[in-house]
């Protein structure tokens, strides 16, 4: 039986542990970029863009 894991989940998990252990360097930047790249290709991209736009709009109205 083959088990497949989404690259978003893998990059997210690795990034979580890198941030938690405070080991931030060039490798962490690569992991964060990969996580963002693969996250943008998922169905979560639309709600994340909407939330970001709403936050920017709310901050500009303060």
PDB file of C-alpha atoms in Angstrom:
ATOM      1  CA  UNK A   1       0.000   0.000   0.000  1.00  0.00           C
ATOM      2  CA  UNK A   2       1.459   3.331  -1.062  1.00  0.00           C
ATOM      3  CA  UNK A   3       1.033   6.377   1.137  1.00  0.00           C
ATOM      4  CA  UNK A   4       1.229   9.785  -0.478  1.00  0.00           C
ATOM      5  CA  UNK A   5       1.707  12.978   1.463  1.00  0.00           C
ATOM      6  CA  UNK A   6       1.100  16.417   0.077  1.00  0.00           C
ATOM      7  CA  UNK A   7       4.213  18.541  -0.335  1.00  0.00           C
ATOM      8  CA  UNK A   8       2.321  21.355   1.393  1.00  0.00           C
ATOM      9  CA  UNK A   9       2.000  19.176   4.482  1.00  0.00           C
ATOM     10  CA  UNK A  10       5.662  18.147   4.348  1.00  0.00           C
ATOM     11  CA  UNK A  11       6.966  21.691   3.896  1.00  0.00           C
ATOM     12  CA  UNK A  12       4.559  22.987   6.538  1.00  0.00           C
ATOM     13  CA  UNK A  13       5.667  20.396   9.064  1.00  0.00           C
ATOM     14  CA  UNK A  14       9.365  21.020   8.423  1.00  0.00           C
ATOM     15  CA  UNK A  15       8.849  24.795   8.635  1.00  0.00           C
ATOM     16  CA  UNK A  16       6.942  24.405  11.899  1.00  0.00           C
ATOM     17  CA  UNK A  17       9.808  22.474  13.486  1.00  0.00           C
ATOM     18  CA  UNK A  18      12.430  24.871  12.123  1.00  0.00           C
ATOM     19  CA  UNK A  19      10.585  27.844  13.594  1.00  0.00           C
ATOM     20  CA  UNK A  20      10.016  26.031  16.874  1.00  0.00           C
ATOM     21  CA  UNK A  21      13.688  25.118  17.249  1.00  0.00           C
ATOM     22  CA  UNK A  22      14.767  28.628  16.159  1.00  0.00           C
ATOM     23  CA  UNK A  23      17.060  27.168  13.498  1.00  0.00           C
ATOM     24  CA  UNK A  24      16.487  29.803  10.846  1.00  0.00           C
ATOM     25  CA  UNK A  25      18.901  30.093   7.937  1.00  0.00           C
ATOM     26  CA  UNK A  26      19.093  29.603   4.190  1.00  0.00           C
ATOM     27  CA  UNK A  27      17.469  26.181   4.448  1.00  0.00           C
ATOM     28  CA  UNK A  28      14.532  27.671   6.317  1.00  0.00           C
ATOM     29  CA  UNK A  29      14.078  30.287   3.629  1.00  0.00           C
ATOM     30  CA  UNK A  30      13.957  27.526   1.012  1.00  0.00           C
ATOM     31  CA  UNK A  31      11.410  25.572   3.060  1.00  0.00           C
ATOM     32  CA  UNK A  32       9.252  28.683   3.570  1.00  0.00           C
ATOM     33  CA  UNK A  33       9.371  29.527  -0.149  1.00  0.00           C
ATOM     34  CA  UNK A  34       8.506  25.952  -1.088  1.00  0.00           C
ATOM     35  CA  UNK A  35       5.645  25.923   1.398  1.00  0.00           C
ATOM     36  CA  UNK A  36       4.259  29.165  -0.027  1.00  0.00           C
ATOM     37  CA  UNK A  37       4.680  27.981  -3.601  1.00  0.00           C
ATOM     38  CA  UNK A  38       2.856  24.713  -3.051  1.00  0.00           C
ATOM     39  CA  UNK A  39       0.225  26.311  -0.796  1.00  0.00           C
ATOM     40  CA  UNK A  40      -0.616  28.750  -3.588  1.00  0.00           C
ATOM     41  CA  UNK A  41      -1.514  25.804  -5.811  1.00  0.00           C
ATOM     42  CA  UNK A  42      -4.111  24.442  -3.365  1.00  0.00           C
ATOM     43  CA  UNK A  43      -7.705  25.407  -2.742  1.00  0.00           C
ATOM     44  CA  UNK A  44      -6.548  27.407   0.283  1.00  0.00           C
ATOM     45  CA  UNK A  45      -5.075  30.117  -1.964  1.00  0.00           C
ATOM     46  CA  UNK A  46      -8.425  31.861  -2.560  1.00  0.00           C
ATOM     47  CA  UNK A  47      -9.435  32.234   1.104  1.00  0.00           C
ATOM     48  CA  UNK A  48      -5.881  33.254   2.077  1.00  0.00           C
ATOM     49  CA  UNK A  49      -5.850  35.981  -0.586  1.00  0.00           C
ATOM     50  CA  UNK A  50      -9.313  37.139   0.516  1.00  0.00           C
ATOM     51  CA  UNK A  51      -8.270  37.263   4.179  1.00  0.00           C
ATOM     52  CA  UNK A  52      -5.095  39.190   3.338  1.00  0.00           C
ATOM     53  CA  UNK A  53      -7.052  41.695   1.273  1.00  0.00           C
ATOM     54  CA  UNK A  54      -9.612  42.143   4.035  1.00  0.00           C
ATOM     55  CA  UNK A  55      -6.888  42.707   6.634  1.00  0.00           C
ATOM     56  CA  UNK A  56      -5.160  45.312   4.473  1.00  0.00           C
ATOM     57  CA  UNK A  57      -8.473  47.036   3.874  1.00  0.00           C
ATOM     58  CA  UNK A  58      -9.302  47.020   7.605  1.00  0.00           C
ATOM     59  CA  UNK A  59      -5.882  48.422   8.548  1.00  0.00           C
ATOM     60  CA  UNK A  60      -6.140  51.206   5.973  1.00  0.00           C
ATOM     61  CA  UNK A  61      -9.510  52.251   7.458  1.00  0.00           C
ATOM     62  CA  UNK A  62      -8.115  52.712  10.986  1.00  0.00           C
TER      63      UNK A  62
END
